CSV table of C-alpha atoms in Angstrom, one decimal:
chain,number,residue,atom,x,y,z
A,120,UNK,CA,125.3,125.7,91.2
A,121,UNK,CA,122.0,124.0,91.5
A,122,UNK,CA,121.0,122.6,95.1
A,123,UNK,CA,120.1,119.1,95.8
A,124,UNK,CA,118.7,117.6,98.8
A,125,UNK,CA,119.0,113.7,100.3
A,126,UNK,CA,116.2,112.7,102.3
A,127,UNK,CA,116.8,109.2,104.6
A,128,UNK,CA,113.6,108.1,106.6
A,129,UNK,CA,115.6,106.5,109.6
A,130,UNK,CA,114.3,103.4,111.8
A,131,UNK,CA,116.7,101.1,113.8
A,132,UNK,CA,119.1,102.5,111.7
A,133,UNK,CA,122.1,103.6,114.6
A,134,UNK,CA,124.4,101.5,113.3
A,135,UNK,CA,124.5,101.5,109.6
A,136,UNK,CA,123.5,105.4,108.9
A,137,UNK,CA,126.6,107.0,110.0
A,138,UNK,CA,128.1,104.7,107.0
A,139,UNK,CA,125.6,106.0,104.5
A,140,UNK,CA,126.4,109.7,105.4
A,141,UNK,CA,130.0,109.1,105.0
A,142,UNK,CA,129.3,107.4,101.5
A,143,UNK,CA,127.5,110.4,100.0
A,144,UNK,CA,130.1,113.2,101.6
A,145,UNK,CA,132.6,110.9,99.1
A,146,UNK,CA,130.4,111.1,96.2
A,147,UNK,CA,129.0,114.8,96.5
A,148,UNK,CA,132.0,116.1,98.7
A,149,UNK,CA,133.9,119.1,96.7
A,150,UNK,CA,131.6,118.3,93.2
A,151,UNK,CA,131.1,121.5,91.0
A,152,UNK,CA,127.2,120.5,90.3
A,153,UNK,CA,125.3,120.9,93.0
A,154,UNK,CA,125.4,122.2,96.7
A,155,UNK,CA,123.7,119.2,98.8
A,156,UNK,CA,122.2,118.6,102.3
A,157,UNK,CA,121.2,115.5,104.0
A,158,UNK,CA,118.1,115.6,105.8
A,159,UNK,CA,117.6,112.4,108.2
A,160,UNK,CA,114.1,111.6,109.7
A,161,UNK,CA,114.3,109.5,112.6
A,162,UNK,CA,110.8,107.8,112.3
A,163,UNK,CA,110.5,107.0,116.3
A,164,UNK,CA,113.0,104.3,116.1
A,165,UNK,CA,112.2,101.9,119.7
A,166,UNK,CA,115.1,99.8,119.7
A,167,UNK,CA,118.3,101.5,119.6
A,168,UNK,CA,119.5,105.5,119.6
A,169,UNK,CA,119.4,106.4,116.4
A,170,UNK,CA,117.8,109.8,117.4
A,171,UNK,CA,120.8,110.4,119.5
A,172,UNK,CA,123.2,109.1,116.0
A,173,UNK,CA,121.7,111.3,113.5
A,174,UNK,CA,121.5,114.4,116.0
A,175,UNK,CA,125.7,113.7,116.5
A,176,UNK,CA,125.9,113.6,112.9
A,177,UNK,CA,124.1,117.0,112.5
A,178,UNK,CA,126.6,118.5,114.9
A,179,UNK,CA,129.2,117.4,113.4
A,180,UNK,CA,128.5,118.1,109.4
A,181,UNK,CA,126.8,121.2,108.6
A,182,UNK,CA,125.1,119.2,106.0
A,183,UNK,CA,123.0,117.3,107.6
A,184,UNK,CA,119.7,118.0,109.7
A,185,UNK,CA,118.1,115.5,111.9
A,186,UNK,CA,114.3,115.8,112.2
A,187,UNK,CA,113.0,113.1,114.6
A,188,UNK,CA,109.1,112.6,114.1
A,189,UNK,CA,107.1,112.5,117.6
A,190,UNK,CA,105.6,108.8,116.8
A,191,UNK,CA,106.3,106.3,114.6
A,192,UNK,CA,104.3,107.4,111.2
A,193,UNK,CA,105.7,105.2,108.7
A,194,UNK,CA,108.1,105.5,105.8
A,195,UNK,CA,106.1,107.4,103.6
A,196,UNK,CA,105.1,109.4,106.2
A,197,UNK,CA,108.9,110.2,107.0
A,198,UNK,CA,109.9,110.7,103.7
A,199,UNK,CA,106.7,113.3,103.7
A,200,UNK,CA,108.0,115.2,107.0
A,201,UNK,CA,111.8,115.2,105.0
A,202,UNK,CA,110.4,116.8,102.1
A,203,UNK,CA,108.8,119.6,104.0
A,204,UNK,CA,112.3,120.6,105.0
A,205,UNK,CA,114.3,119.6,102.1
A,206,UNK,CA,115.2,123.4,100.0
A,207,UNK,CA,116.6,121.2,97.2
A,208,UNK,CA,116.1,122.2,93.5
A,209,UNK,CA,116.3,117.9,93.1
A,210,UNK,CA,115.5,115.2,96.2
A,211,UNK,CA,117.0,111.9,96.0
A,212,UNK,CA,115.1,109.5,98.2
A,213,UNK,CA,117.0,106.2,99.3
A,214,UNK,CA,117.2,104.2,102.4
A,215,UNK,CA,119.4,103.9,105.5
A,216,UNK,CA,121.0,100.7,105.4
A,217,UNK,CA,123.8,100.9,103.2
A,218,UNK,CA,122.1,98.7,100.5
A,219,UNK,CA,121.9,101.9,97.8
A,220,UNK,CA,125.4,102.9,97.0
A,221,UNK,CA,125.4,106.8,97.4
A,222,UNK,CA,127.6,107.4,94.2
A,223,UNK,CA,125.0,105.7,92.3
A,224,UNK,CA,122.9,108.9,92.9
A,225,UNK,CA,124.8,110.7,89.9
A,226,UNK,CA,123.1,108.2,87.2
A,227,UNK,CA,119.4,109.2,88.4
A,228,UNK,CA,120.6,112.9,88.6
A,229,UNK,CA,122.2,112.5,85.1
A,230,UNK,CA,118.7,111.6,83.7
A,231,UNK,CA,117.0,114.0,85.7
A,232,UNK,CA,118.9,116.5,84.0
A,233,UNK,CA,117.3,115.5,80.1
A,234,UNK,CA,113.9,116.8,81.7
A,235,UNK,CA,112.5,113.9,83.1
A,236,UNK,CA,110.8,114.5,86.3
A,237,UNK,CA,111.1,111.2,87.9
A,238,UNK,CA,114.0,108.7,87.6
A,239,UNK,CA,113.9,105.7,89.6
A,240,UNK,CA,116.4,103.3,90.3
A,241,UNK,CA,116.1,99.8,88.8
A,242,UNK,CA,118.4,97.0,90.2
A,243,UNK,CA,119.7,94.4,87.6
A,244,UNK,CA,120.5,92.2,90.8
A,245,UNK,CA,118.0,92.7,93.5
A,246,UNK,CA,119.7,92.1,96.9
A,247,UNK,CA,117.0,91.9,99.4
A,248,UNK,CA,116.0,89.0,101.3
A,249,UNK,CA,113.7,86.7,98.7
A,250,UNK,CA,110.5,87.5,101.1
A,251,UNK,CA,110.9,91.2,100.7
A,252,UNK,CA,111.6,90.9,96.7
A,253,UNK,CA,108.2,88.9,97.0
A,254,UNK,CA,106.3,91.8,98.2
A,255,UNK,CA,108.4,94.3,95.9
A,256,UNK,CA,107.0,92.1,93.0
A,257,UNK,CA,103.3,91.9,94.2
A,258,UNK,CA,103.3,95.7,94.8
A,259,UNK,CA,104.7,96.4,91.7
A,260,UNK,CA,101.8,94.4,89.9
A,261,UNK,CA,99.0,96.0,92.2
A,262,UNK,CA,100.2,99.2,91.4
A,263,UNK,CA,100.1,98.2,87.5
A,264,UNK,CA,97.0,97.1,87.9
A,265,UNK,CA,95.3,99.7,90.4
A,266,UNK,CA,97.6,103.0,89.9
A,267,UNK,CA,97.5,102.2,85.9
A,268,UNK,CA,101.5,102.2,86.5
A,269,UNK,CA,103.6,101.7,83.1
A,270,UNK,CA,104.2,98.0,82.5
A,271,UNK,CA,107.7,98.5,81.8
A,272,UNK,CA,108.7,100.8,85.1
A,273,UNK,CA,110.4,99.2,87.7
A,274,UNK,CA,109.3,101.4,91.5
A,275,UNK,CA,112.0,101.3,93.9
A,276,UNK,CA,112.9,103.3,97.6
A,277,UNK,CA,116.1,104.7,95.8
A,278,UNK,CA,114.9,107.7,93.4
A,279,UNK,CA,115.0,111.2,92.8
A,280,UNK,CA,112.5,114.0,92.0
A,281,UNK,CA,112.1,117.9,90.7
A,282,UNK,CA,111.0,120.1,92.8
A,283,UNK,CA,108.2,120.7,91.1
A,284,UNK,CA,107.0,117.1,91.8
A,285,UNK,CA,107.4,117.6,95.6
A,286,UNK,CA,105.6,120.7,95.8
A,287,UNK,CA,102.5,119.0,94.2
A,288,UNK,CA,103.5,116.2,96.5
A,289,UNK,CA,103.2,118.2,99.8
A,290,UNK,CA,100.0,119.4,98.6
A,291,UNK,CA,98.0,116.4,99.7
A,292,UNK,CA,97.1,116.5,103.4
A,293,UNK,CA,95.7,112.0,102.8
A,294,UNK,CA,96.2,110.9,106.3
A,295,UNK,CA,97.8,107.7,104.5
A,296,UNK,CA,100.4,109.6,102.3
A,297,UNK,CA,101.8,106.9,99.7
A,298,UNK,CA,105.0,107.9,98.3
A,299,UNK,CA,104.1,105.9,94.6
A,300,UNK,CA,100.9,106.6,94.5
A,301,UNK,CA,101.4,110.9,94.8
A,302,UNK,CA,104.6,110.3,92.2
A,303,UNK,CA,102.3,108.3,89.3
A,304,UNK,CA,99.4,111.1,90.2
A,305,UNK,CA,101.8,114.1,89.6
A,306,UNK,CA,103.4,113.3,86.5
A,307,UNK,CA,104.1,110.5,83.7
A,308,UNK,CA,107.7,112.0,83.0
A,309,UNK,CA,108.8,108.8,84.9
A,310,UNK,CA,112.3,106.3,83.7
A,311,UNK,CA,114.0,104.2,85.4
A,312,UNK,CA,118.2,103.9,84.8
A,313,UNK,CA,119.9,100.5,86.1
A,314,UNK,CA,122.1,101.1,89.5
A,315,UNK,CA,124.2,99.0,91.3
A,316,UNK,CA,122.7,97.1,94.6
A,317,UNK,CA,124.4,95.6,97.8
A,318,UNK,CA,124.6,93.2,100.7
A,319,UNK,CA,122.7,94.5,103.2
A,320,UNK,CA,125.7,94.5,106.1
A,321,UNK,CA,124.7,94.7,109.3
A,322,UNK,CA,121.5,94.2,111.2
A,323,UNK,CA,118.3,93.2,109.6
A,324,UNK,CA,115.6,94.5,107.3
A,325,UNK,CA,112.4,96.1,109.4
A,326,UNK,CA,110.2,94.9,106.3
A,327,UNK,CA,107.5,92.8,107.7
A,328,UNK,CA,103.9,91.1,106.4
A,329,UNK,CA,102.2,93.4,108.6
A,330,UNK,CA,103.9,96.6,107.2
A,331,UNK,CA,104.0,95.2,103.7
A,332,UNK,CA,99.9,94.9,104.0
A,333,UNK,CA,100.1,98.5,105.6
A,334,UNK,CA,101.8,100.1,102.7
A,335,UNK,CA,99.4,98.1,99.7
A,336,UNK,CA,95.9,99.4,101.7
A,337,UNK,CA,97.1,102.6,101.9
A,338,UNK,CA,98.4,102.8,98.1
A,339,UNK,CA,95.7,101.0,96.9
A,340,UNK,CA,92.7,102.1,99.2
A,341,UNK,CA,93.8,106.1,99.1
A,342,UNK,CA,94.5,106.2,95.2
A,343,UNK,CA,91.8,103.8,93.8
A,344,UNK,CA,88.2,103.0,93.6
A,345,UNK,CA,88.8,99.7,91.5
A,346,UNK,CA,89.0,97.2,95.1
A,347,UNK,CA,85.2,98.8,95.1
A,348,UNK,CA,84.1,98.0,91.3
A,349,UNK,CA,85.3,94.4,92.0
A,350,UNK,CA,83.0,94.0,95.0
A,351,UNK,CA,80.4,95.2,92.7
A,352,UNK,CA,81.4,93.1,90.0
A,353,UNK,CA,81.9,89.8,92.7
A,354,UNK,CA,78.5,90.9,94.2
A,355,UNK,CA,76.8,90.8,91.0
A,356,UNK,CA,78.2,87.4,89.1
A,357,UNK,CA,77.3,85.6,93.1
A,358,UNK,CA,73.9,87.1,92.5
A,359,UNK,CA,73.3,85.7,88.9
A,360,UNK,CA,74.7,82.6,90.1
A,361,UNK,CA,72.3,82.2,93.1
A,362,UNK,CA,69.7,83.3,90.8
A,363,UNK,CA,70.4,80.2,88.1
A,364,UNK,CA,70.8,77.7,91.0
A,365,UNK,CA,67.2,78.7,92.1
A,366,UNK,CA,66.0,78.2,89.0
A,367,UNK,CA,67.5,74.8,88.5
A,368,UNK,CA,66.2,74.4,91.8
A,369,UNK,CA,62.3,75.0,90.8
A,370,UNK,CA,62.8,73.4,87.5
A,371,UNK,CA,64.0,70.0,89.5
A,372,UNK,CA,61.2,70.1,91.9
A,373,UNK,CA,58.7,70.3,89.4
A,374,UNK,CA,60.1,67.9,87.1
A,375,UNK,CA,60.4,65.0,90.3
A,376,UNK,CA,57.9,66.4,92.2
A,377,UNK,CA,60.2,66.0,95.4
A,378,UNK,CA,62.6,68.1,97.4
A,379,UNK,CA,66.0,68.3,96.0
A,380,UNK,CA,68.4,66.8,99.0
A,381,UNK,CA,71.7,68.8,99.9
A,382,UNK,CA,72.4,70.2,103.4
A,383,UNK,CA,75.8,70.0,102.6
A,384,UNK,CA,75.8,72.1,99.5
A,385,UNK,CA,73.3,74.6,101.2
A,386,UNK,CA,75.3,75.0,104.0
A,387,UNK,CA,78.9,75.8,102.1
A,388,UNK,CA,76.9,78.4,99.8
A,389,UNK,CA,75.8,79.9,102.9
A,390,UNK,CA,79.3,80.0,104.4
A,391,UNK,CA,80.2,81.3,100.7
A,392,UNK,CA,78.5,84.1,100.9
A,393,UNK,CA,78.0,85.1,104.5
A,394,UNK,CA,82.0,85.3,103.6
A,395,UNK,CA,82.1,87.5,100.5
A,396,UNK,CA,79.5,89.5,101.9
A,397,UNK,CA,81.8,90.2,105.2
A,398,UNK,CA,84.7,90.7,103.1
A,399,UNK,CA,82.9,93.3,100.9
A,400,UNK,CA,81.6,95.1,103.9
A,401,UNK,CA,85.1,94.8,105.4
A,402,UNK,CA,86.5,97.0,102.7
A,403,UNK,CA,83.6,99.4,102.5
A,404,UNK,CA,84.6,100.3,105.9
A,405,UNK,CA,87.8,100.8,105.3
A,406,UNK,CA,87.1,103.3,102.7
A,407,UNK,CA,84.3,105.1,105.1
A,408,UNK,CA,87.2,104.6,108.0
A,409,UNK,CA,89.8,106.1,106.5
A,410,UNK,CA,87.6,109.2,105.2
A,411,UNK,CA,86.6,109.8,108.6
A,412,UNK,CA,90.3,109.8,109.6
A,413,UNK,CA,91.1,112.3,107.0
A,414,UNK,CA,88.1,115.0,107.7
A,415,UNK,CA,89.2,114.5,111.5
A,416,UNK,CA,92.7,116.3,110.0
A,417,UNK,CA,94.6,113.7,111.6
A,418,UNK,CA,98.0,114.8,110.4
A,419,UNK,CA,99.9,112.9,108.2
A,420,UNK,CA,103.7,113.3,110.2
A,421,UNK,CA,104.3,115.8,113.9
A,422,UNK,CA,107.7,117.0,113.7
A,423,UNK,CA,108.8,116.7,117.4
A,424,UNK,CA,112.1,118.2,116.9
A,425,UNK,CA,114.4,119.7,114.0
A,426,UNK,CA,117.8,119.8,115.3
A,427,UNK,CA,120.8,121.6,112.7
A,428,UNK,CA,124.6,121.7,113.5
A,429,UNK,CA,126.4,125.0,113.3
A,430,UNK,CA,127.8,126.2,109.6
């Protein structure tokens, strides 16, 4: 019987992932494919107990470990600290809201098992608020673009793995882990099935602008140079064009033999530029920021405490 790990990254989640854990002891419970643990990561949740939930649910099922993180790191982050503990031969990754129905986990095991290495879910009916299926759909296309993602594979939270793709996985010691971005750099034996998607039920979704912007600079900043080749590329076509001006510029002074008139004009390149050039330095330092984070060994997840309930 082969082994199979769930990991949960867990944030304001007291209420709903007691539900979840219930959902995927009736679809695993007493199955003669795999032996399966639920590891739950309680990423520093402020506004409720779910440290204290997901520790009463280790007590009480011998499946589940709670690992509760000693800050709040991030999802990726999380799902980084779950994998470290996770023993299973296959990890299926999926949230804690109750949005991914747990028995929908056999289809992406099904396909896993015809050697692909990666199968990730892909809703036919999304069911997230139309703001969050906005930022699904932008970092989808960035990650086309930037991560040279396949055009026809759909990246979703609800997935599963091999092992050998987390091993290579927990390999990289980036500061900014980003879940996609290790998963496209590992391996191209990557499919998506179509699963079933709900109603979130209770509470609300943690998504927010500010996290959304988070999650594309560290996917996009960590795994790419190309942000850097187009500030070359912007740099160089403002250059020709402030080149060509100033040569319209002489060419109309000799011709009239008078100033050429436009404060107006002078003053919005100026602003133009002063802008792109800020932006462009902006990102540099990002890059130069984020690689003085990383040889400072700042770690990516601290494991405060793993807690287990008796077998």
């Amino acid at each position: 019987m082969k082994t199979l790990s769930f990991v949960i990254p867990c944030y304001n989640s007291e209420k709903t992932i007691g539900h979840v854990v219930a959902e995927i002891d009736g679809a695993f419970g007493g199955n003669d494919r795999y032996e399966y643990e639920i590891i739950l990561v309680n990423d520093a949740s402020p506004k409720d107990n779910t440290w204290g939930e997901i520790r009463r649910l280790a007590e009480e099922n011998p499946r589940v470990t709670a690992v509760n993180l000693s800050r709040n790191f991030g999802q990726d982050s999380a799902l980084m600290a779950g994998y470290s503990v996770a023993v299973g031969e296959y990890i299926v990754s999926l949230d804690d809201d109750g949005q991914n129905p747990a028995a929908e986990a056999w289809k992406l095991l099904d396909k896993i098992e015809e050697g692909w290495d990666v199968v990730f879910g892909k809703y036919a009916h999304k069911k997230h608020s139309a703001f969050k299926n906005f930022g699904s759909r932008v970092n989808d296309k960035m990650a086309q673009i930037l991560l040279n993602k396949p055009k026809d594979l759909r990246l979703c939270s609800y997935f599963a793995m091999d092992r050998f793709v987390v091993d290579e996985m927990l390999k990289d010691r980036n500061s900014f882990p980003y879940i996609w971005g290790l998963i496209l750099r590992t391996t191209d034996r990557i499919t998506n099935v179509y699963i079933d998607h709900r109603v979130r039920e209770e509470g609300k979704s943690n998504f927010t602008i500010i996290k959304c912007l988070k999650v594309w600079m560290n996917g996009f900043i960590a795994f790419s140079v190309k942000p850097l080749r187009f500030s070359a590329v912007m740099g160089t076509l403002v250059a020709c064009l402030g080149f060509l001006y100033g040569i319209y510029v002489v060419i109309q002074a000799l011709l009239s033999r008078e100033p050429v008139e436009g404060w107006s004009s002078m003053m919005t390149a100026i602003l133009l530029l002063g802008g792109i050039i800020l932006m462009m330095l902006g990102l540099l330092g990002e890059y130069i920021g984020r690689m003085n984070i990383n040889l400072n060994n700042t770690p990516q997840y601290i494991i405060r405490d793993i807690h287990r309930g008796e077998k």
